[in-house]
Amino acid sequence: MRRRASDYRRPVRRRFSYFIWVLVLFLIGGLALFVLQHYHEDHNEQQNAMERTSRIEQVAHEHSNVTTEASNALSYARQLAEQMTIAKAYVVIAKEHNNLHLAWKLSSEIISCQYLLSKAAMREEPLSVDEADPVIGSLSSLIFKAQDAHYDIATTIMTMKSHIQALEERTITANTQSTLFGQVAAESLPKNLHCLDMKLMDDWLQKTQLQELAAETKNSPRLIDNNLYHFCIFSDNLLAVSVVVNSTVSSADHPKQLVFHIVTNSVNYGPMQAWFLSHDFKGSTIDVQNVEDFKWLNASYSPVVKQLLDSEYRKYYFEGSEDPNMEPKFRNPKYLSLLNHLRFYIPEIYPQLEKVVFLDDDVVVQKDLTPLFSLDLHGNVNGAVETCLEAFHRYYKYLNFSNPQISSKFDPQACGWAFGMNVFDLIAWRNNNVTARYHYWQKQNGDRTLWKLGTLPPGLLAFYGLTVPLERRWHVLGLGYDVNLDNRLIESAAVIHFNGNMKPWLKMAISKYRPLWERHLNQTHPYIQYCATS
């Protein structure tokens, strides 16, 4: 077999080699273009970012905020503020050590520092090195001098602690005095009311026809007619009661069907009779009684009357020797007034009535209240608006639940309610013997350990389980202390209550609420005008 010559061999074919090289070159070129383009984009973004940063820095420089600058630990404003704080502390210590020269120099540098910061704030530019360095150097030198004078950190801390404690004690004292002064102002009857009482008393004593008319009113069958609407008010404030009556009559659809039962003391009995007998309240009936004529309400029957006559009880109230930390609001003289406790004797004062609406003398009526008499209390005694929308108006805030007599019988989370506008079913009251329950708790609280003073705590106990909550619109409270009440809530309320020290007849009244009360006051009466101007 013949072999081919070696040079005649066919070469081995390398397929696709040309295309591979072309592809590689193409990829290398594309990669180079991508890198070049990416470089240019990054470079442009860096330039744009630098331009934006420079613009922001320029704006910040043009409109520097000193408060923001002071928050920067490296800023001159921050250093000056810190040095001023230290320097102020050393001023106090230097004065205490009678180093008045050092205290004066520190105070001067503090003033210079404050002027420098104010100047920077006005021009809206940060402090420069040339401005800040001299002041920082001077303050640092003085602070070192204070430290060389043995005003070390321990001394500084102890001194500042004592000053803080003294300031806290002064604050507590000032708050207590402010509360007491406010209480005194609230308790004081304005001169114009004294003047009005005197003018009306003169009329009562000289005009015999007024006394004859009063005797006729007491025999009126309307006073015991349960088909009419009966309201009771216990007060010694003539103008306040007049506003309550006038606002109730003005808001009623049928004022001739209203009967008002007013009880006052012997001092104000004559003026109130003279006032209400000489005015016509749209045909409504008004009866005024003297609490001192209730001979049955004596110390042998009523525990609260016995307490009010007790010298130790009155000493505790006026001097507070046994409990100096007792809140000033509990020292209001109304708590020592029998008129304030008459609300627990309504069925006995009016034995022939079946249902009444009780009104405080610091309320204004804005809606017709006669629908209250048709409310079904479901066998309960008291219809009242609850006040536990705020967490602190629950039973545990009024009563001492550490006492087993309270904790074993009452729920500390039970919702409190308000006196001031209450519907009382007197039939249910008598059936449940609520007044006896009230007497029981008054006796148990002879040592004042169950509650302090006031009528609401014993009311919460006596009417426990016998109270029906009314809709809030019937009775809105707070116009005597809360300046932020919702106007819509006030406008929709049937009764607004000026509870608190800022009564509407006082100069310290909340000005935006006062017109709600004054519009029901007969300011054209000659006696009122005379007493206001004389």
Short mmCIF file of C-alpha atoms in Angstrom, two decimals:
data_model
loop_
_atom_site.label_atom_id
_atom_site.label_comp_id
_atom_site.label_asym_id
_atom_site.label_seq_id
_atom_site.Cartn_x
_atom_site.Cartn_y
_atom_site.Cartn_z
CA MET A 1 0.00 0.00 0.00
CA ARG A 2 1.47 3.35 -1.05
CA ARG A 3 1.79 6.26 1.30
CA ARG A 4 1.22 9.83 0.35
CA ALA A 5 4.03 12.20 0.58
CA SER A 6 4.23 14.21 3.70
CA ASP A 7 3.77 17.51 1.96
CA TYR A 8 0.65 16.24 0.38
CA ARG A 9 -1.19 15.98 3.73
CA ARG A 10 -4.41 18.01 4.00
CA PRO A 11 -4.35 20.76 6.66
CA VAL A 12 -6.71 20.48 9.71
CA ARG A 13 -9.65 22.89 9.45
CA ARG A 14 -10.10 25.38 12.41
CA ARG A 15 -13.72 26.32 12.07
CA PHE A 16 -15.13 29.60 13.49
CA SER A 17 -11.74 30.95 14.63
CA TYR A 18 -12.23 34.13 12.66
CA PHE A 19 -15.64 34.82 14.20
CA ILE A 20 -14.36 34.23 17.75
CA TRP A 21 -11.68 36.84 17.35
CA VAL A 22 -14.14 39.34 15.99
CA LEU A 23 -16.50 38.72 18.90
CA VAL A 24 -13.73 39.16 21.48
CA LEU A 25 -12.64 42.43 19.92
CA PHE A 26 -16.22 43.65 19.88
CA LEU A 27 -16.69 42.85 23.58
CA ILE A 28 -13.48 44.59 24.54
CA GLY A 29 -14.52 47.69 22.66
CA GLY A 30 -17.98 47.72 24.25
CA LEU A 31 -16.47 47.34 27.71
CA ALA A 32 -14.12 50.22 27.10
CA LEU A 33 -16.96 52.44 25.94
CA PHE A 34 -19.07 51.48 29.00
CA VAL A 35 -16.25 52.29 31.42
CA LEU A 36 -15.57 55.57 29.72
CA GLN A 37 -19.23 56.58 29.79
CA HIS A 38 -19.64 55.52 33.45
CA TYR A 39 -16.60 57.54 34.38
CA HIS A 40 -18.03 60.63 32.76
CA GLU A 41 -21.42 60.13 34.48
CA ASP A 42 -19.81 59.69 37.92
CA HIS A 43 -17.70 62.72 37.31
CA ASN A 44 -20.75 64.78 36.34
CA GLU A 45 -22.70 63.56 39.37
CA GLN A 46 -19.82 64.46 41.66
CA GLN A 47 -19.64 67.90 40.13
CA ASN A 48 -23.42 68.36 40.48
CA ALA A 49 -23.32 67.13 44.10
CA MET A 50 -20.49 69.54 44.87
CA GLU A 51 -22.43 72.37 43.27
CA ARG A 52 -25.58 71.46 45.28
CA THR A 53 -23.54 71.22 48.48
CA SER A 54 -21.95 74.56 47.83
CA ARG A 55 -25.35 76.11 47.18
CA ILE A 56 -26.74 74.58 50.41
CA GLU A 57 -23.71 75.78 52.34
CA GLN A 58 -24.13 79.19 50.79
CA VAL A 59 -27.83 79.32 51.79
CA ALA A 60 -27.01 78.00 55.26
CA HIS A 61 -24.34 80.64 55.54
CA GLU A 62 -26.70 83.31 54.39
CA HIS A 63 -29.50 82.23 56.77
CA SER A 64 -27.77 80.63 59.75
CA ASN A 65 -30.04 79.31 62.53
CA VAL A 66 -28.38 79.94 65.90
CA THR A 67 -30.41 77.21 67.60
CA THR A 68 -29.26 74.65 65.02
CA GLU A 69 -25.70 75.92 65.25
CA ALA A 70 -25.74 75.61 69.05
CA SER A 71 -26.63 71.94 68.71
CA ASN A 72 -23.36 71.34 66.85
CA ALA A 73 -20.72 70.31 69.37
CA LEU A 74 -17.95 71.94 67.30
CA SER A 75 -19.66 75.33 66.81
CA TYR A 76 -18.64 78.46 68.65
CA ALA A 77 -22.22 79.07 69.70
CA ARG A 78 -22.29 75.71 71.48
CA GLN A 79 -19.02 76.46 73.29
CA LEU A 80 -20.22 79.86 74.39
CA ALA A 81 -23.52 78.45 75.66
CA GLU A 82 -21.75 75.79 77.71
CA GLN A 83 -19.30 78.27 79.17
CA MET A 84 -22.13 80.64 80.06
CA THR A 85 -23.89 77.86 82.00
CA ILE A 86 -20.75 77.14 84.01
CA ALA A 87 -20.08 80.83 84.55
CA LYS A 88 -23.63 81.44 85.85
CA ALA A 89 -23.12 78.70 88.43
CA TYR A 90 -19.85 80.26 89.55
CA VAL A 91 -21.50 83.70 89.84
CA VAL A 92 -23.86 82.26 92.46
CA ILE A 93 -21.05 80.50 94.31
CA ALA A 94 -18.77 83.55 94.21
CA LYS A 95 -21.52 85.72 95.71
CA GLU A 96 -22.09 83.18 98.47
CA HIS A 97 -18.35 83.28 99.27
CA ASN A 98 -18.46 87.11 99.20
CA ASN A 99 -16.10 87.25 96.22
CA LEU A 100 -18.08 90.07 94.61
CA HIS A 101 -15.28 91.13 92.27
CA LEU A 102 -15.13 87.73 90.60
CA ALA A 103 -18.91 87.58 90.45
CA TRP A 104 -19.02 90.98 88.77
CA LYS A 105 -16.39 90.02 86.18
CA LEU A 106 -18.18 86.75 85.40
CA SER A 107 -21.47 88.60 85.01
CA SER A 108 -19.84 91.10 82.65
CA GLU A 109 -18.45 88.34 80.45
CA ILE A 110 -21.81 86.57 80.45
CA ILE A 111 -23.47 89.78 79.24
CA SER A 112 -20.85 90.12 76.48
CA CYS A 113 -21.44 86.52 75.48
CA GLN A 114 -25.20 87.03 75.33
CA TYR A 115 -24.73 90.18 73.24
CA LEU A 116 -22.50 88.30 70.81
CA LEU A 117 -25.01 85.46 70.37
CA SER A 118 -27.87 87.95 69.91
CA LYS A 119 -25.87 89.82 67.29
CA ALA A 120 -25.21 86.60 65.38
CA ALA A 121 -28.86 85.66 65.53
CA MET A 122 -29.95 89.04 64.20
CA ARG A 123 -27.64 88.95 61.20
CA GLU A 124 -28.30 85.22 60.60
CA GLU A 125 -24.64 84.33 60.27
CA PRO A 126 -22.46 81.96 62.30
CA LEU A 127 -19.91 83.32 64.73
CA SER A 128 -16.47 83.83 63.32
CA VAL A 129 -13.19 82.84 64.96
CA ASP A 130 -12.21 86.47 65.50
CA GLU A 131 -15.49 87.17 67.30
CA ALA A 132 -15.68 84.07 69.48
CA ASP A 133 -12.04 83.56 70.55
CA PRO A 134 -11.71 86.65 72.79
CA VAL A 135 -14.92 85.91 74.69
CA ILE A 136 -14.16 82.19 75.02
CA GLY A 137 -10.66 83.03 76.27
CA SER A 138 -11.92 85.54 78.85
CA LEU A 139 -14.60 83.18 80.16
CA SER A 140 -12.13 80.28 80.35
CA SER A 141 -9.69 82.41 82.32
CA LEU A 142 -12.35 83.47 84.80
CA ILE A 143 -13.61 79.89 85.18
CA PHE A 144 -10.03 78.77 85.97
CA LYS A 145 -9.83 81.54 88.57
CA ALA A 146 -13.05 80.30 90.13
CA GLN A 147 -11.64 76.77 90.24
CA ASP A 148 -8.40 78.07 91.80
CA ALA A 149 -10.59 79.65 94.47
CA HIS A 150 -11.63 76.10 95.43
CA TYR A 151 -15.01 76.32 93.71
CA ASP A 152 -14.63 72.74 92.59
CA ILE A 153 -17.26 70.56 90.93
CA ALA A 154 -18.40 68.99 94.20
CA THR A 155 -18.97 72.42 95.73
CA THR A 156 -20.77 73.55 92.61
CA ILE A 157 -23.07 70.53 92.60
CA MET A 158 -23.92 70.85 96.29
CA THR A 159 -24.58 74.57 95.93
CA MET A 160 -26.78 74.12 92.90
CA LYS A 161 -28.71 71.33 94.60
CA SER A 162 -29.40 73.56 97.59
CA HIS A 163 -30.53 76.35 95.28
CA ILE A 164 -32.80 73.99 93.35
CA GLN A 165 -34.33 72.76 96.59
CA ALA A 166 -34.86 76.32 97.80
CA LEU A 167 -36.49 77.25 94.50
CA GLU A 168 -38.78 74.23 94.69
CA GLU A 169 -39.84 75.19 98.21
CA ARG A 170 -40.47 78.76 97.10
CA THR A 171 -42.50 77.51 94.15
CA ILE A 172 -44.62 75.31 96.39
CA THR A 173 -45.17 78.20 98.80
CA ALA A 174 -46.06 80.56 95.96
CA ASN A 175 -48.53 78.07 94.48
CA THR A 176 -50.14 77.53 97.87
CA GLN A 177 -50.42 81.27 98.46
CA SER A 178 -51.83 81.77 94.97
CA THR A 179 -54.46 79.09 95.60
CA LEU A 180 -55.33 80.59 98.98
CA PHE A 181 -55.61 84.10 97.57
CA GLY A 182 -57.79 82.79 94.77
CA GLN A 183 -59.94 81.01 97.32
CA VAL A 184 -60.28 84.18 99.40
CA ALA A 185 -61.23 86.15 96.30
CA ALA A 186 -63.83 83.53 95.37
CA GLU A 187 -65.28 83.52 98.87
CA SER A 188 -65.50 87.30 99.15
CA LEU A 189 -68.81 88.88 98.20
CA PRO A 190 -68.31 91.96 96.00
CA LYS A 191 -69.24 95.32 97.48
CA ASN A 192 -71.99 95.90 94.95
CA LEU A 193 -73.77 92.77 96.21
CA HIS A 194 -73.56 94.03 99.79
CA CYS A 195 -74.94 97.34 98.59
CA LEU A 196 -77.82 95.65 96.76
CA ASP A 197 -78.70 93.55 99.81
CA MET A 198 -78.82 96.64 101.99
CA LYS A 199 -81.08 98.55 99.57
CA LEU A 200 -83.47 95.59 99.29
CA MET A 201 -83.48 95.00 103.05
CA ASP A 202 -84.57 98.59 103.51
CA ASP A 203 -87.47 97.95 101.12
CA TRP A 204 -88.44 94.75 102.93
CA LEU A 205 -88.58 96.50 106.30
CA GLN A 206 -90.42 99.60 105.13
CA LYS A 207 -92.87 98.21 102.57
CA THR A 208 -95.45 96.18 104.48
CA GLN A 209 -97.19 95.19 101.27
CA LEU A 210 -94.17 93.04 100.36
CA GLN A 211 -94.51 91.09 103.62
CA GLU A 212 -98.24 90.62 103.03
CA LEU A 213 -97.58 89.37 99.50
CA ALA A 214 -94.98 86.93 100.83
CA ALA A 215 -97.52 85.48 103.28
CA GLU A 216 -100.00 84.96 100.43
CA THR A 217 -97.37 83.17 98.32
CA LYS A 218 -96.64 80.70 101.13
CA ASN A 219 -100.27 79.57 101.05
CA SER A 220 -100.37 79.12 97.29
CA PRO A 221 -101.58 75.64 96.23
CA ARG A 222 -99.11 75.80 93.34
CA LEU A 223 -96.29 75.09 95.79
CA ILE A 224 -97.51 71.50 96.27
CA ASP A 225 -99.06 70.85 92.85
CA ASN A 226 -97.22 67.86 91.33
CA ASN A 227 -98.61 68.66 87.90
CA LEU A 228 -96.24 71.63 87.81
CA TYR A 229 -92.46 71.67 87.41
CA HIS A 230 -90.62 72.25 90.68
CA PHE A 231 -87.04 73.58 91.03
CA CYS A 232 -85.12 74.09 94.28
CA ILE A 233 -82.16 76.42 94.87
CA PHE A 234 -80.29 76.85 98.18
CA SER A 235 -78.11 79.98 98.29
CA ASP A 236 -77.27 83.26 100.02
CA ASN A 237 -76.28 85.02 96.76
CA LEU A 238 -79.15 87.17 95.50
CA LEU A 239 -77.82 87.97 92.02
CA ALA A 240 -76.74 84.39 91.40
CA VAL A 241 -80.16 83.00 92.28
CA SER A 242 -81.82 85.70 90.18
CA VAL A 243 -79.79 84.64 87.14
CA VAL A 244 -80.67 80.97 87.69
CA VAL A 245 -84.39 81.78 87.90
CA ASN A 246 -84.35 84.24 85.01
CA SER A 247 -82.41 81.92 82.68
CA THR A 248 -84.67 78.97 83.53
CA VAL A 249 -87.80 81.00 82.87
CA SER A 250 -86.40 82.49 79.65
CA SER A 251 -85.56 79.04 78.31
CA ALA A 252 -88.88 77.39 79.23
CA ASP A 253 -91.64 76.77 76.73
CA HIS A 254 -94.33 77.28 79.39
CA PRO A 255 -92.85 79.47 82.17
CA LYS A 256 -96.18 79.78 84.01
CA GLN A 257 -95.91 76.09 84.90
CA LEU A 258 -92.62 76.58 86.76
CA VAL A 259 -92.33 76.75 90.56
CA PHE A 260 -89.07 77.80 92.26
CA HIS A 261 -88.36 76.87 95.87
CA ILE A 262 -85.54 79.04 97.27
CA VAL A 263 -83.99 78.60 100.71
CA THR A 264 -81.57 81.17 102.11
CA ASN A 265 -80.33 82.35 105.52
CA SER A 266 -81.81 84.97 107.80
CA VAL A 267 -79.45 87.70 106.59
CA ASN A 268 -80.54 87.36 102.97
CA TYR A 269 -84.16 86.34 103.51
CA GLY A 270 -85.54 89.90 103.45
CA PRO A 271 -83.56 91.06 100.37
CA MET A 272 -84.51 87.95 98.41
CA GLN A 273 -88.17 88.32 99.25
CA ALA A 274 -88.10 91.98 98.24
CA TRP A 275 -86.34 91.19 94.96
CA PHE A 276 -88.49 88.30 93.78
CA LEU A 277 -91.78 89.81 94.94
CA SER A 278 -91.08 93.04 93.07
CA HIS A 279 -90.29 91.30 89.78
CA ASP A 280 -92.43 89.25 87.46
CA PHE A 281 -90.70 86.18 86.06
CA LYS A 282 -93.20 85.48 83.28
CA GLY A 283 -95.86 84.23 85.64
CA SER A 284 -93.78 81.57 87.39
CA THR A 285 -94.19 81.04 91.13
CA ILE A 286 -91.28 81.79 93.48
CA ASP A 287 -91.24 80.89 97.17
CA VAL A 288 -88.43 81.97 99.52
CA GLN A 289 -87.80 80.28 102.86
CA ASN A 290 -85.45 80.89 105.78
CA VAL A 291 -83.29 77.91 106.73
CA GLU A 292 -83.43 78.97 110.37
CA ASP A 293 -87.15 78.29 110.36
CA PHE A 294 -86.43 74.55 109.92
CA LYS A 295 -86.50 73.75 113.63
CA TRP A 296 -86.49 70.03 112.93
CA LEU A 297 -83.03 70.34 111.34
CA ASN A 298 -81.02 70.34 114.56
CA ALA A 299 -77.96 68.67 116.08
CA SER A 300 -79.98 65.87 117.67
CA TYR A 301 -81.34 64.82 114.28
CA SER A 302 -78.60 65.69 111.79
CA PRO A 303 -74.97 64.58 112.26
CA VAL A 304 -73.77 67.30 109.91
CA VAL A 305 -75.47 70.02 112.00
CA LYS A 306 -73.75 68.59 115.08
CA GLN A 307 -70.41 68.69 113.26
CA LEU A 308 -70.92 72.26 112.08
CA LEU A 309 -71.52 73.36 115.67
CA ASP A 310 -68.50 71.48 117.00
CA SER A 311 -65.62 73.81 117.97
CA GLU A 312 -62.92 71.25 117.09
CA TYR A 313 -64.46 70.75 113.68
CA ARG A 314 -64.42 74.47 112.97
CA LYS A 315 -60.89 74.78 114.34
CA TYR A 316 -59.76 72.02 112.00
CA TYR A 317 -61.38 73.86 109.13
CA PHE A 318 -60.07 77.35 109.87
CA GLU A 319 -56.63 76.51 111.26
CA GLY A 320 -55.93 73.14 109.66
CA SER A 321 -53.68 72.26 112.60
CA GLU A 322 -54.31 68.56 112.27
CA ASP A 323 -53.72 68.40 108.52
CA PRO A 324 -51.64 71.30 107.17
CA ASN A 325 -51.37 69.61 103.77
CA MET A 326 -55.12 69.67 103.17
CA GLU A 327 -55.96 71.30 99.85
CA PRO A 328 -57.15 74.93 100.22
CA LYS A 329 -60.24 74.23 98.10
CA PHE A 330 -61.60 72.09 100.94
CA ARG A 331 -61.53 75.13 103.24
CA ASN A 332 -64.26 76.94 101.35
CA PRO A 333 -66.79 78.41 103.82
CA LYS A 334 -69.65 76.88 101.83
CA TYR A 335 -68.71 73.54 103.39
CA LEU A 336 -69.50 75.03 106.80
CA SER A 337 -72.78 76.46 105.57
CA LEU A 338 -75.94 74.51 106.32
CA LEU A 339 -77.34 75.72 102.99
CA ASN A 340 -74.78 73.56 101.23
CA HIS A 341 -76.06 70.43 102.99
CA LEU A 342 -79.79 71.06 102.46
CA ARG A 343 -79.69 69.00 99.24
CA PHE A 344 -79.75 65.86 101.40
CA TYR A 345 -83.03 66.95 103.08
CA ILE A 346 -85.15 67.85 100.04
CA PRO A 347 -87.87 65.21 100.73
CA GLU A 348 -88.31 66.57 104.26
CA ILE A 349 -88.31 70.23 103.20
CA TYR A 350 -90.96 69.47 100.56
CA PRO A 351 -92.87 66.46 101.92
CA GLN A 352 -95.70 66.69 99.39
CA LEU A 353 -93.60 66.86 96.23
CA GLU A 354 -92.80 63.83 94.08
CA LYS A 355 -90.05 65.05 91.75
CA VAL A 356 -87.78 68.14 91.72
CA VAL A 357 -84.83 69.46 89.76
CA PHE A 358 -82.03 70.73 91.98
CA LEU A 359 -79.96 73.66 90.65
CA ASP A 360 -76.80 75.20 92.09
CA ASP A 361 -76.62 78.99 92.24
CA ASP A 362 -73.65 79.15 89.83
CA VAL A 363 -75.44 77.67 86.81
CA VAL A 364 -77.10 79.22 83.77
CA VAL A 365 -79.98 77.44 82.03
CA GLN A 366 -79.97 77.56 78.22
CA LYS A 367 -82.63 74.98 77.25
CA ASP A 368 -86.09 74.01 78.43
CA LEU A 369 -85.64 71.71 81.45
CA THR A 370 -89.22 70.46 81.72
CA PRO A 371 -88.44 67.25 79.72
CA LEU A 372 -86.34 66.17 82.70
CA PHE A 373 -89.51 65.60 84.71
CA SER A 374 -90.72 62.96 82.25
CA LEU A 375 -87.48 60.96 82.33
CA ASP A 376 -87.84 57.41 83.60
CA LEU A 377 -85.25 56.86 86.36
CA HIS A 378 -86.21 53.16 86.56
CA GLY A 379 -86.82 53.25 90.30
CA ASN A 380 -83.60 55.16 91.03
CA VAL A 381 -83.37 58.36 93.02
CA ASN A 382 -80.85 60.61 91.30
CA GLY A 383 -80.45 61.57 87.65
CA ALA A 384 -77.04 63.21 87.07
CA VAL A 385 -74.37 63.71 84.43
CA GLU A 386 -71.33 61.51 84.97
CA THR A 387 -67.91 63.14 85.14
CA CYS A 388 -65.61 60.16 84.62
CA LEU A 389 -64.84 61.10 81.03
CA GLU A 390 -61.72 62.35 82.77
CA ALA A 391 -59.92 59.55 84.59
CA PHE A 392 -59.64 61.40 87.90
CA HIS A 393 -63.41 61.64 88.47
CA ARG A 394 -63.84 58.16 89.87
CA TYR A 395 -64.69 57.08 93.38
CA TYR A 396 -61.11 56.37 94.46
CA LYS A 397 -60.26 60.07 93.96
CA TYR A 398 -62.89 61.23 96.45
CA LEU A 399 -62.88 58.50 99.10
CA ASN A 400 -60.31 56.74 101.27
CA PHE A 401 -60.25 53.19 99.93
CA SER A 402 -57.55 52.17 102.42
CA ASN A 403 -60.37 52.15 104.96
CA PRO A 404 -62.16 48.76 104.96
CA GLN A 405 -65.55 50.45 105.45
CA ILE A 406 -65.14 51.99 102.00
CA SER A 407 -63.20 49.30 100.16
CA SER A 408 -65.57 46.49 101.20
CA LYS A 409 -68.72 48.22 99.93
CA PHE A 410 -67.79 50.39 96.95
CA ASP A 411 -66.06 50.02 93.61
CA PRO A 412 -63.05 52.37 93.41
CA GLN A 413 -63.47 52.60 89.62
CA ALA A 414 -67.16 53.55 89.85
CA CYS A 415 -67.94 56.66 87.84
CA GLY A 416 -68.41 59.92 89.70
CA TRP A 417 -71.17 62.37 88.86
CA ALA A 418 -71.86 66.05 89.44
CA PHE A 419 -74.04 68.04 91.77
CA GLY A 420 -75.41 71.23 90.24
CA MET A 421 -78.21 69.97 88.02
CA ASN A 422 -79.89 66.86 89.40
CA VAL A 423 -83.28 65.24 88.92
CA PHE A 424 -84.53 63.73 92.19
CA ASP A 425 -87.38 61.24 92.41
CA LEU A 426 -88.55 61.99 95.93
CA ILE A 427 -90.83 58.95 96.10
CA ALA A 428 -87.89 56.63 95.38
CA TRP A 429 -85.78 58.72 97.79
CA ARG A 430 -88.19 58.07 100.63
CA ASN A 431 -88.56 54.39 99.76
CA ASN A 432 -84.78 53.90 99.81
CA ASN A 433 -84.32 56.11 102.88
CA VAL A 434 -81.41 57.98 101.28
CA THR A 435 -81.24 60.62 104.00
CA ALA A 436 -80.66 57.88 106.60
CA ARG A 437 -77.82 56.54 104.44
CA TYR A 438 -76.36 60.02 104.36
CA HIS A 439 -76.59 60.28 108.16
CA TYR A 440 -74.90 56.90 108.57
CA TRP A 441 -71.86 57.90 106.53
CA GLN A 442 -71.63 61.28 108.20
CA LYS A 443 -71.41 59.54 111.57
CA GLN A 444 -68.76 57.12 110.26
CA ASN A 445 -66.70 60.07 109.08
CA GLY A 446 -66.66 61.85 112.42
CA ASP A 447 -62.83 61.64 112.47
CA ARG A 448 -62.58 62.76 108.80
CA THR A 449 -60.78 59.60 107.69
CA LEU A 450 -63.26 58.50 105.00
CA TRP A 451 -63.14 61.85 103.17
CA LYS A 452 -62.14 65.42 103.96
CA LEU A 453 -64.80 68.07 103.45
CA GLY A 454 -67.50 68.72 100.90
CA THR A 455 -70.89 67.36 99.90
CA LEU A 456 -69.98 65.29 96.85
CA PRO A 457 -68.19 62.44 98.70
CA PRO A 458 -71.13 61.70 101.03
CA GLY A 459 -73.42 62.13 98.02
CA LEU A 460 -71.47 59.46 96.12
CA LEU A 461 -71.97 57.13 99.10
CA ALA A 462 -75.62 57.94 99.79
CA PHE A 463 -76.72 57.65 96.14
CA TYR A 464 -74.49 54.68 95.30
CA GLY A 465 -76.45 52.28 93.10
CA LEU A 466 -79.34 54.74 92.93
CA THR A 467 -78.04 57.12 90.23
CA VAL A 468 -78.98 57.13 86.55
CA PRO A 469 -76.52 58.81 84.14
CA LEU A 470 -77.95 61.59 82.00
CA GLU A 471 -76.72 62.69 78.60
CA ARG A 472 -73.80 65.08 78.86
CA ARG A 473 -75.64 67.83 77.02
CA TRP A 474 -77.88 68.32 80.05
CA HIS A 475 -75.06 69.61 82.25
CA VAL A 476 -71.67 70.97 81.12
CA LEU A 477 -69.20 71.87 83.85
CA GLY A 478 -65.94 73.80 84.06
CA LEU A 479 -66.80 77.41 83.18
CA GLY A 480 -65.31 78.57 86.47
CA TYR A 481 -61.82 77.21 85.85
CA ASP A 482 -61.37 75.78 82.33
CA VAL A 483 -60.62 78.34 79.61
CA ASN A 484 -60.43 75.70 76.85
CA LEU A 485 -63.96 74.33 76.80
CA ASP A 486 -65.33 73.53 73.37
CA ASN A 487 -67.72 76.31 72.28
CA ARG A 488 -69.93 73.78 70.51
CA LEU A 489 -70.31 71.85 73.75
CA ILE A 490 -71.28 75.02 75.61
CA GLU A 491 -73.79 76.07 72.96
CA SER A 492 -75.52 72.67 72.95
CA ALA A 493 -75.70 72.40 76.75
CA ALA A 494 -78.99 72.70 78.59
CA VAL A 495 -77.19 73.87 81.74
CA ILE A 496 -73.71 75.39 81.98
CA HIS A 497 -72.02 75.31 85.36
CA PHE A 498 -69.51 77.91 86.59
CA ASN A 499 -68.00 75.52 89.12
CA GLY A 500 -64.57 76.64 90.30
CA ASN A 501 -63.23 79.85 91.82
CA MET A 502 -63.78 82.10 88.80
CA LYS A 503 -67.42 82.85 89.41
CA PRO A 504 -69.14 85.06 86.82
CA TRP A 505 -70.08 87.73 89.40
CA LEU A 506 -66.41 88.22 90.36
CA LYS A 507 -63.75 90.30 88.62
CA MET A 508 -61.60 87.18 88.32
CA ALA A 509 -64.22 85.49 86.13
CA ILE A 510 -63.15 84.06 82.76
CA SER A 511 -63.98 86.96 80.45
CA LYS A 512 -65.20 84.95 77.47
CA TYR A 513 -67.77 83.09 79.62
CA ARG A 514 -69.02 86.06 81.64
CA PRO A 515 -71.52 87.30 78.97
CA LEU A 516 -73.33 83.96 79.18
CA TRP A 517 -74.20 84.86 82.77
CA GLU A 518 -74.60 88.63 82.45
CA ARG A 519 -77.24 88.45 79.72
CA HIS A 520 -79.69 87.05 82.30
CA LEU A 521 -78.96 89.82 84.80
CA ASN A 522 -81.32 92.79 84.97
CA GLN A 523 -78.61 95.44 84.79
CA THR A 524 -81.14 98.21 84.13
CA HIS A 525 -82.56 97.92 87.63
CA PRO A 526 -81.93 101.22 89.48
CA TYR A 527 -80.49 99.50 92.55
CA ILE A 528 -77.97 97.55 90.47
CA GLN A 529 -76.93 100.69 88.60
CA TYR A 530 -76.66 102.65 91.83
CA CYS A 531 -74.56 99.99 93.57
CA ALA A 532 -72.32 99.59 90.52
CA THR A 533 -71.51 103.30 90.33
CA SER A 534 -71.53 104.39 93.96
#
